[in-house]
Tab-separated table of C-alpha atoms in Angstrom:
chain	number	residue	atom	x	y	z
A	1	MET	CA	-10.410	-13.857	-13.655
A	2	LYS	CA	-8.635	-17.083	-14.438
A	3	LEU	CA	-5.094	-16.006	-13.424
A	4	LEU	CA	-6.358	-14.924	-10.014
A	5	GLN	CA	-8.465	-18.040	-9.441
A	6	ASP	CA	-5.442	-20.180	-10.303
A	7	GLN	CA	-3.310	-18.305	-7.752
A	8	ILE	CA	-5.985	-18.732	-5.083
A	9	ILE	CA	-6.206	-22.470	-5.738
A	10	GLN	CA	-2.445	-22.853	-5.867
A	11	ASN	CA	-1.362	-20.584	-2.985
A	12	GLY	CA	-4.411	-19.738	-0.887
A	13	LYS	CA	-4.789	-21.464	2.466
A	14	VAL	CA	-8.261	-22.326	3.721
A	15	LEU	CA	-8.006	-21.827	7.480
A	16	SER	CA	-11.694	-22.409	8.221
A	17	GLU	CA	-15.089	-22.303	6.486
A	18	ASN	CA	-14.860	-18.501	6.619
A	19	VAL	CA	-11.167	-17.682	6.407
A	20	LEU	CA	-9.003	-17.782	3.287
A	21	LYS	CA	-5.411	-16.689	3.716
A	22	VAL	CA	-3.754	-15.228	0.629
A	23	ASP	CA	-0.646	-13.856	2.288
A	24	THR	CA	1.650	-15.181	-0.419
A	25	PHE	CA	0.461	-12.800	-3.145
A	26	LEU	CA	-1.994	-10.189	-1.799
A	27	ASN	CA	-2.092	-9.441	1.933
A	28	HIS	CA	1.495	-9.636	3.119
A	29	GLN	CA	3.703	-10.713	0.267
A	30	ILE	CA	2.560	-9.044	-2.965
A	31	ASP	CA	2.947	-10.439	-6.475
A	32	PRO	CA	3.469	-7.333	-8.645
A	33	VAL	CA	2.750	-9.170	-11.917
A	34	LEU	CA	-0.619	-10.367	-10.635
A	35	MET	CA	-1.400	-6.927	-9.167
A	36	GLN	CA	-0.719	-5.325	-12.547
A	37	ALA	CA	-3.045	-7.817	-14.256
A	38	ILE	CA	-5.736	-7.133	-11.648
A	39	GLY	CA	-5.316	-3.368	-11.934
A	40	ASN	CA	-5.551	-3.568	-15.706
A	41	GLU	CA	-8.699	-5.688	-15.478
A	42	PHE	CA	-10.402	-3.104	-13.244
A	43	ALA	CA	-9.258	-0.358	-15.618
A	44	ALA	CA	-10.674	-2.223	-18.630
A	45	ARG	CA	-14.034	-2.746	-16.927
A	46	TYR	CA	-14.352	0.897	-15.866
A	47	LYS	CA	-12.629	2.667	-18.762
A	48	ASP	CA	-15.828	4.240	-20.132
A	49	THR	CA	-17.315	5.390	-16.821
A	50	GLY	CA	-15.527	8.735	-16.427
A	51	ILE	CA	-13.480	7.802	-13.355
A	52	THR	CA	-11.560	10.749	-11.859
A	53	LYS	CA	-10.223	9.048	-8.704
A	54	ILE	CA	-9.717	5.626	-7.201
A	55	LEU	CA	-10.480	5.261	-3.495
A	56	THR	CA	-9.059	2.362	-1.516
A	57	ILE	CA	-8.129	1.620	2.083
A	58	GLU	CA	-4.740	0.826	3.560
A	59	SER	CA	-2.916	-1.486	3.168
A	60	SER	CA	-3.764	-4.378	0.836
A	61	GLY	CA	-5.959	-2.313	-1.491
A	62	ILE	CA	-3.069	-0.070	-2.481
A	63	ALA	CA	-1.168	-2.373	-4.861
A	64	PRO	CA	-4.059	-3.246	-7.224
A	65	SER	CA	-5.257	0.367	-7.034
A	66	VAL	CA	-2.032	1.992	-8.205
A	67	PHE	CA	-1.920	-0.229	-11.293
A	68	ALA	CA	-5.569	0.546	-12.084
A	69	GLY	CA	-4.842	4.236	-11.518
A	70	LEU	CA	-1.831	4.141	-13.810
A	71	THR	CA	-3.858	2.619	-16.641
A	72	LEU	CA	-6.911	4.841	-16.114
A	73	GLY	CA	-4.683	7.918	-15.730
A	74	VAL	CA	-6.152	8.936	-12.362
A	75	PRO	CA	-4.786	9.401	-8.822
A	76	VAL	CA	-5.365	6.893	-6.034
A	77	VAL	CA	-6.505	8.014	-2.576
A	78	PHE	CA	-6.186	5.583	0.295
A	79	ALA	CA	-8.332	5.958	3.394
A	80	ARG	CA	-6.355	5.794	6.609
A	81	LYS	CA	-7.467	3.495	9.382
A	82	ARG	CA	-6.807	5.975	12.161
A	83	LYS	CA	-6.087	9.648	12.358
A	84	SER	CA	-2.494	10.674	11.930
A	85	LEU	CA	-1.051	13.691	13.716
A	86	THR	CA	0.106	15.192	10.435
A	87	LEU	CA	-3.436	15.196	9.014
A	88	SER	CA	-5.594	18.169	9.877
A	89	ASP	CA	-9.274	18.308	10.850
A	90	ASN	CA	-10.151	18.661	7.210
A	91	LEU	CA	-11.393	15.054	7.042
A	92	TYR	CA	-14.286	12.866	6.066
A	93	THR	CA	-14.496	10.057	8.616
A	94	SER	CA	-16.514	6.886	8.989
A	95	LYS	CA	-16.486	3.917	11.344
A	96	VAL	CA	-15.559	0.440	10.106
A	97	HIS	CA	-15.954	-2.711	12.128
A	98	SER	CA	-13.553	-5.544	11.312
A	99	PHE	CA	-14.975	-8.948	12.162
A	100	THR	CA	-11.556	-10.521	11.514
A	101	LYS	CA	-9.773	-8.278	13.999
A	102	GLY	CA	-12.729	-7.852	16.367
A	103	GLU	CA	-12.374	-4.077	16.507
A	104	THR	CA	-13.876	-0.866	15.173
A	105	ASN	CA	-11.646	1.737	13.547
A	106	ASP	CA	-12.186	5.205	12.246
A	107	ILE	CA	-11.274	5.549	8.604
A	108	SER	CA	-10.580	8.973	7.207
A	109	VAL	CA	-9.970	10.766	3.915
A	110	SER	CA	-8.831	14.362	3.506
A	111	LYS	CA	-11.425	16.696	2.025
A	112	ASP	CA	-8.654	18.002	-0.232
A	113	PHE	CA	-8.736	14.924	-2.423
A	114	ILE	CA	-12.367	13.978	-3.099
A	115	ASN	CA	-15.237	16.339	-3.811
A	116	HIS	CA	-18.605	16.600	-5.581
A	117	GLU	CA	-16.962	16.785	-9.015
A	118	ASP	CA	-15.368	13.337	-8.670
A	119	THR	CA	-16.508	10.036	-10.133
A	120	VAL	CA	-14.883	7.387	-7.980
A	121	LEU	CA	-14.016	3.717	-8.356
A	122	ILE	CA	-13.626	2.002	-4.994
A	123	ILE	CA	-11.091	-0.852	-4.969
A	124	ASP	CA	-10.417	-3.257	-2.115
A	125	ASP	CA	-8.724	-6.593	-1.644
A	126	PHE	CA	-11.544	-8.504	0.082
A	127	LEU	CA	-15.312	-8.220	0.289
A	128	ALA	CA	-16.831	-10.311	3.075
A	129	ASN	CA	-19.182	-8.517	5.474
A	130	GLY	CA	-18.856	-5.332	3.451
A	131	GLN	CA	-18.034	-3.035	6.361
A	132	ALA	CA	-14.963	-1.449	4.775
A	133	VAL	CA	-16.759	-0.751	1.492
A	134	LEU	CA	-19.785	0.662	3.345
A	135	GLY	CA	-17.405	3.014	5.176
A	136	LEU	CA	-15.844	4.134	1.896
A	137	LEU	CA	-19.313	4.641	0.357
A	138	ASP	CA	-20.249	6.727	3.407
A	139	ILE	CA	-17.199	8.908	2.775
A	140	LEU	CA	-18.118	9.333	-0.901
A	141	ASN	CA	-21.619	10.260	0.202
A	142	GLN	CA	-20.224	12.912	2.556
A	143	ALA	CA	-18.089	14.221	-0.313
A	144	GLU	CA	-21.148	14.229	-2.622
A	145	ALA	CA	-19.001	12.358	-5.132
A	146	LYS	CA	-20.412	9.953	-7.720
A	147	THR	CA	-19.673	6.241	-7.166
A	148	ALA	CA	-18.943	4.439	-10.436
A	149	GLY	CA	-18.629	1.064	-8.770
A	150	VAL	CA	-16.677	-1.201	-6.484
A	151	GLY	CA	-13.801	-3.366	-7.724
A	152	ILE	CA	-12.976	-6.279	-5.439
A	153	VAL	CA	-10.081	-8.691	-5.823
A	154	ILE	CA	-11.663	-11.548	-3.840
A	155	GLU	CA	-15.300	-11.631	-2.777
A	156	LYS	CA	-16.470	-14.197	-0.252
A	157	GLY	CA	-19.851	-14.491	-1.911
A	158	PHE	CA	-21.229	-16.702	0.863
A	159	GLN	CA	-20.956	-13.748	3.254
A	160	PRO	CA	-23.442	-10.857	3.176
A	161	GLY	CA	-21.296	-7.883	2.032
A	162	GLY	CA	-21.718	-8.257	-1.724
A	163	ASN	CA	-25.501	-8.386	-1.542
A	164	LEU	CA	-25.643	-5.485	0.921
A	165	ILE	CA	-23.869	-3.283	-1.602
A	166	ARG	CA	-25.539	-4.565	-4.785
A	167	GLU	CA	-28.961	-4.037	-3.149
A	168	LYS	CA	-28.118	-0.342	-2.969
A	169	GLY	CA	-27.921	-0.368	-6.776
A	170	ILE	CA	-24.141	-0.093	-6.740
A	171	ARG	CA	-22.111	-1.971	-9.335
A	172	VAL	CA	-19.702	-4.513	-7.833
A	173	ASP	CA	-17.007	-6.237	-9.900
A	174	SER	CA	-15.343	-9.109	-8.057
A	175	LEU	CA	-12.488	-10.734	-9.967
A	176	ALA	CA	-12.851	-13.931	-7.962
A	177	ASN	CA	-16.082	-14.738	-6.162
A	178	ILE	CA	-15.923	-17.593	-3.687
A	179	LYS	CA	-19.005	-19.750	-3.259
A	180	SER	CA	-17.686	-21.919	-0.443
A	181	LEU	CA	-14.644	-22.739	1.654
A	182	ALA	CA	-16.228	-25.902	3.080
A	183	ASN	CA	-14.069	-29.008	3.617
A	184	GLY	CA	-10.864	-27.050	3.134
A	185	LYS	CA	-11.647	-26.515	-0.553
A	186	VAL	CA	-12.130	-23.280	-2.504
A	187	GLU	CA	-15.177	-23.315	-4.769
A	188	PHE	CA	-15.913	-20.324	-7.023
A	189	PHE	CA	-19.125	-18.953	-8.431
A	190	GLU	CA	-19.098	-19.083	-12.212
A	191	GLU	CA	-17.557	-15.946	-13.686
A	192	GLU	CA	-20.188	-13.380	-14.646
A	193	THR	CA	-20.737	-13.470	-18.383
A	194	VAL	CA	-22.111	-9.939	-18.515
A	195	ARG	CA	-19.610	-7.305	-17.475
B	1	MET	CA	15.586	12.651	-9.184
B	2	LYS	CA	14.384	15.761	-10.966
B	3	LEU	CA	10.741	14.695	-11.471
B	4	LEU	CA	10.370	13.986	-7.749
B	5	GLN	CA	12.103	17.197	-6.636
B	6	ASP	CA	9.794	19.172	-8.920
B	7	GLN	CA	6.734	17.513	-7.372
B	8	ILE	CA	8.004	18.258	-3.864
B	9	ILE	CA	8.577	21.921	-4.720
B	10	GLN	CA	5.227	22.203	-6.492
B	11	ASN	CA	2.973	20.201	-4.147
B	12	GLY	CA	4.804	19.637	-0.863
B	13	LYS	CA	3.750	21.707	2.127
B	14	VAL	CA	6.367	22.759	4.654
B	15	LEU	CA	4.509	22.642	7.978
B	16	SER	CA	7.544	23.381	10.169
B	17	GLU	CA	11.342	23.166	10.069
B	18	ASN	CA	10.987	19.398	10.473
B	19	VAL	CA	7.733	18.482	8.770
B	20	LEU	CA	7.121	18.216	5.040
B	21	LYS	CA	3.664	17.094	4.001
B	22	VAL	CA	3.459	15.298	0.662
B	23	ASP	CA	-0.095	14.033	0.944
B	24	THR	CA	-0.970	15.026	-2.614
B	25	PHE	CA	1.226	12.410	-4.301
B	26	LEU	CA	2.790	9.996	-1.786
B	27	ASN	CA	1.261	9.635	1.685
B	28	HIS	CA	-2.481	9.860	1.197
B	29	GLN	CA	-3.214	10.600	-2.436
B	30	ILE	CA	-0.835	8.640	-4.669
B	31	ASP	CA	0.359	9.671	-8.121
B	32	PRO	CA	0.750	6.348	-9.978
B	33	VAL	CA	2.845	7.872	-12.793
B	34	LEU	CA	5.363	9.259	-10.321
B	35	MET	CA	5.345	6.001	-8.324
B	36	GLN	CA	6.155	4.059	-11.496
B	37	ALA	CA	9.048	6.417	-12.273
B	38	ILE	CA	10.343	6.067	-8.703
B	39	GLY	CA	9.993	2.280	-8.759
B	40	ASN	CA	11.830	2.112	-12.077
B	41	GLU	CA	14.620	4.319	-10.731
B	42	PHE	CA	15.151	2.001	-7.739
B	43	ALA	CA	15.075	-0.990	-10.100
B	44	ALA	CA	17.683	0.594	-12.374
B	45	ARG	CA	19.992	1.374	-9.458
B	46	TYR	CA	19.770	-2.149	-8.009
B	47	LYS	CA	19.414	-4.243	-11.174
B	48	ASP	CA	22.837	-5.869	-10.848
B	49	THR	CA	22.735	-6.653	-7.137
B	50	GLY	CA	20.885	-9.965	-7.201
B	51	ILE	CA	17.739	-8.789	-5.428
B	52	THR	CA	15.295	-11.615	-4.622
B	53	LYS	CA	12.755	-9.644	-2.521
B	54	ILE	CA	11.741	-6.101	-1.743
B	55	LEU	CA	10.848	-5.354	1.879
B	56	THR	CA	8.769	-2.309	2.761
B	57	ILE	CA	6.398	-1.225	5.512
B	58	GLU	CA	2.717	-0.356	5.317
B	59	SER	CA	1.314	1.862	3.954
B	60	SER	CA	3.137	4.522	1.933
B	61	GLY	CA	6.061	2.284	0.976
B	62	ILE	CA	3.834	-0.117	-0.931
B	63	ALA	CA	3.188	1.903	-4.104
B	64	PRO	CA	6.829	2.602	-5.067
B	65	SER	CA	7.758	-0.948	-4.027
B	66	VAL	CA	5.308	-2.744	-6.308
B	67	PHE	CA	6.575	-0.855	-9.350
B	68	ALA	CA	10.190	-1.611	-8.407
B	69	GLY	CA	9.211	-5.251	-7.850
B	70	LEU	CA	7.488	-5.460	-11.204
B	71	THR	CA	10.571	-4.172	-13.034
B	72	LEU	CA	13.053	-6.265	-11.034
B	73	GLY	CA	10.806	-9.342	-11.327
B	74	VAL	CA	10.657	-9.983	-7.570
B	75	PRO	CA	7.897	-10.125	-4.928
B	76	VAL	CA	7.280	-7.345	-2.423
B	77	VAL	CA	6.794	-8.087	1.273
B	78	PHE	CA	5.330	-5.403	3.480
B	79	ALA	CA	5.935	-5.398	7.227
B	80	ARG	CA	2.775	-4.969	9.249
B	81	LYS	CA	2.647	-2.384	11.988
B	82	ARG	CA	0.792	-4.586	14.432
B	83	LYS	CA	-0.029	-8.226	14.678
B	84	SER	CA	-3.137	-9.355	12.861
B	85	LEU	CA	-5.270	-12.196	14.154
B	86	THR	CA	-4.958	-14.044	10.865
B	87	LEU	CA	-1.159	-14.105	11.085
B	88	SER	CA	0.356	-16.951	13.066
B	89	ASP	CA	3.259	-16.922	15.533
B	90	ASN	CA	5.619	-17.614	12.698
B	91	LEU	CA	6.906	-14.028	12.717
B	92	TYR	CA	9.997	-11.885	12.862
B	93	THR	CA	9.172	-8.812	14.965
B	94	SER	CA	10.904	-5.578	15.852
B	95	LYS	CA	9.932	-2.386	17.664
B	96	VAL	CA	9.702	0.918	15.783
B	97	HIS	CA	9.263	4.285	17.452
B	98	SER	CA	7.523	6.945	15.398
B	99	PHE	CA	8.501	10.463	16.435
B	100	THR	CA	5.727	11.889	14.222
B	101	LYS	CA	3.014	9.853	15.896
B	102	GLY	CA	4.646	9.732	19.339
B	103	GLU	CA	4.187	5.994	19.714
B	104	THR	CA	6.045	2.693	19.468
B	105	ASN	CA	4.661	-0.100	17.311
B	106	ASP	CA	5.628	-3.667	16.731
B	107	ILE	CA	6.368	-4.417	13.114
B	108	SER	CA	6.265	-7.978	11.901
B	109	VAL	CA	7.084	-10.111	8.869
B	110	SER	CA	6.143	-13.739	8.371
B	111	LYS	CA	9.066	-16.160	8.392
B	112	ASP	CA	7.503	-17.732	5.311
B	113	PHE	CA	8.589	-14.890	3.055
B	114	ILE	CA	12.177	-13.945	3.917
B	115	ASN	CA	15.031	-16.291	4.737
B	116	HIS	CA	18.817	-16.662	4.618
B	117	GLU	CA	18.810	-17.209	0.864
B	118	ASP	CA	17.307	-13.788	0.144
B	119	THR	CA	19.024	-10.625	-0.992
B	120	VAL	CA	16.705	-7.818	-0.034
B	121	LEU	CA	16.164	-4.233	-1.124
B	122	ILE	CA	14.403	-2.186	1.567
B	123	ILE	CA	12.161	0.592	0.212
B	124	ASP	CA	10.386	3.258	2.247
B	125	ASP	CA	8.727	6.596	1.613
B	126	PHE	CA	10.588	8.729	4.177
B	127	LEU	CA	13.890	8.556	6.005
B	128	ALA	CA	14.107	10.944	8.956
B	129	ASN	CA	15.162	9.449	12.286
B	130	GLY	CA	15.677	6.071	10.661
B	131	GLN	CA	13.631	4.063	13.145
B	132	ALA	CA	11.503	2.247	10.558
B	133	VAL	CA	14.516	1.264	8.451
B	134	LEU	CA	16.417	0.115	11.553
B	135	GLY	CA	13.433	-2.093	12.418
B	136	LEU	CA	13.403	-3.567	8.904
B	137	LEU	CA	17.180	-4.150	9.073
B	138	ASP	CA	16.672	-5.907	12.413
B	139	ILE	CA	14.134	-8.201	10.756
B	140	LEU	CA	16.541	-8.975	7.891
B	141	ASN	CA	19.205	-9.712	10.476
B	142	GLN	CA	16.876	-12.148	12.261
B	143	ALA	CA	16.160	-13.779	8.900
B	144	GLU	CA	19.901	-13.950	8.143
B	145	ALA	CA	19.089	-12.384	4.782
B	146	LYS	CA	21.512	-10.209	2.832
B	147	THR	CA	20.698	-6.491	2.647
B	148	ALA	CA	21.500	-5.043	-0.789
B	149	GLY	CA	20.555	-1.515	0.235
B	150	VAL	CA	17.869	0.919	1.213
B	151	GLY	CA	15.851	2.890	-1.350
B	152	ILE	CA	14.198	5.991	0.053
B	153	VAL	CA	11.791	8.282	-1.765
B	154	ILE	CA	12.433	11.365	0.414
B	155	GLU	CA	15.261	11.641	2.918
B	156	LYS	CA	15.302	14.460	5.429
B	157	GLY	CA	19.074	14.670	5.356
B	158	PHE	CA	19.171	17.166	8.214
B	159	GLN	CA	17.837	14.470	10.549
B	160	PRO	CA	20.061	11.629	11.820
B	161	GLY	CA	18.539	8.520	10.164
B	162	GLY	CA	20.542	8.524	6.938
B	163	ASN	CA	23.876	8.757	8.714
B	164	LEU	CA	22.895	6.126	11.273
B	165	ILE	CA	22.327	3.642	8.465
B	166	ARG	CA	25.226	4.640	6.188
B	167	GLU	CA	27.599	4.352	9.187
B	168	LYS	CA	26.676	0.676	9.356
B	169	GLY	CA	28.132	0.314	5.857
B	170	ILE	CA	24.704	-0.041	4.295
B	171	ARG	CA	24.028	1.528	0.920
B	172	VAL	CA	21.255	4.146	0.981
B	173	ASP	CA	19.752	5.609	-2.210
B	174	SER	CA	17.511	8.594	-1.560
B	175	LEU	CA	15.805	9.956	-4.655
B	176	ALA	CA	15.325	13.346	-3.012
B	177	ASN	CA	17.498	14.409	-0.092
B	178	ILE	CA	16.360	17.492	1.780
B	179	LYS	CA	19.001	19.751	3.264
B	180	SER	CA	16.660	22.160	5.007
B	181	LEU	CA	13.020	23.118	5.496
B	182	ALA	CA	13.911	26.437	7.143
B	183	ASN	CA	11.818	29.522	6.378
B	184	GLY	CA	9.076	27.446	4.784
B	185	LYS	CA	11.350	26.574	1.873
B	186	VAL	CA	12.557	23.180	0.642
B	187	GLU	CA	16.273	23.050	-0.101
B	188	PHE	CA	17.830	19.854	-1.505
B	189	PHE	CA	21.317	18.437	-1.269
B	190	GLU	CA	22.924	18.200	-4.680
B	191	GLU	CA	22.087	14.909	-6.356
B	192	GLU	CA	24.830	12.344	-5.836
B	193	THR	CA	26.949	12.072	-8.958
B	194	VAL	CA	28.183	8.590	-8.068
B	195	ARG	CA	25.475	5.996	-7.868
């Protein structure tokens, strides 16, 4: 997605060979115009797949998800990263290890909102080691819901997450797929020609 | 806001005299159509106040904020509830006590995104004891930014937060203001006639 790649080039900060900071438009400050374009792109790619719900994870997945949900006409459910006292025991839970933060969190989704009749599009901001998406897939598995695919804003294609998920036969749509962050420079894989 | 009040009556669950659960459309599952209407309502109320940024707090404030930001043509910044390893020391921080969760968290905002030239609209999902909004106001104070007002989706008007903030001379717009949750029933204050 050209608009997104341009923003990454213009405003992303390469902090190391593994870390890209996009706090100016995605992870801390949010650009609503870009998020709408991203949400609409996911919606266009998945419009004929019978999506009934979008599943994301707090916090940076929420903005692109609500725009995709608006266009697809479906609700968005966000997994919580730890149990809240106002949520009951009626939960699907999974464990997610964050390599960035060096910690493992429980993620949870209420059983009220996803069940075996749902066809779900997972959306997240980053795909690197794939742990968050694997946790969300685990939750969909527990719910016996159908997974239509995984929409990712920025994939770090030089890390193993994308392959881990594609090898399971799951469709992954990354709107920007980074080949390398070497020498302080962002290099993208060519955009997929087949959608 | 009639649409919101109807949703609260239809889908909110009164768990006690103090706790209203709105997990079906705001705090866990998100209704994008309602969030767009809420965001547009905040935008309409603040369109002539020179807003340059919206400030919210993860996670449930993000959805209404991005729609308000889209309509007002301004970025959204969300305060983080704890420091992330990929954020630097370049932060405004404040302490926020959550009575619901029984814990105190640091909230933080990068100095890169709010400064003395900004006029900021704070948006949050709930206003009860006011601790989160007071923390956000503290951050705006540190940034020497101008506060245009506070947009709240649901105020629990029988709790002290709203008055605490209004007494400081700060404008608060609550789209639904709850008078009482007694006897398992949601009762609203009359909608303000003066905006």
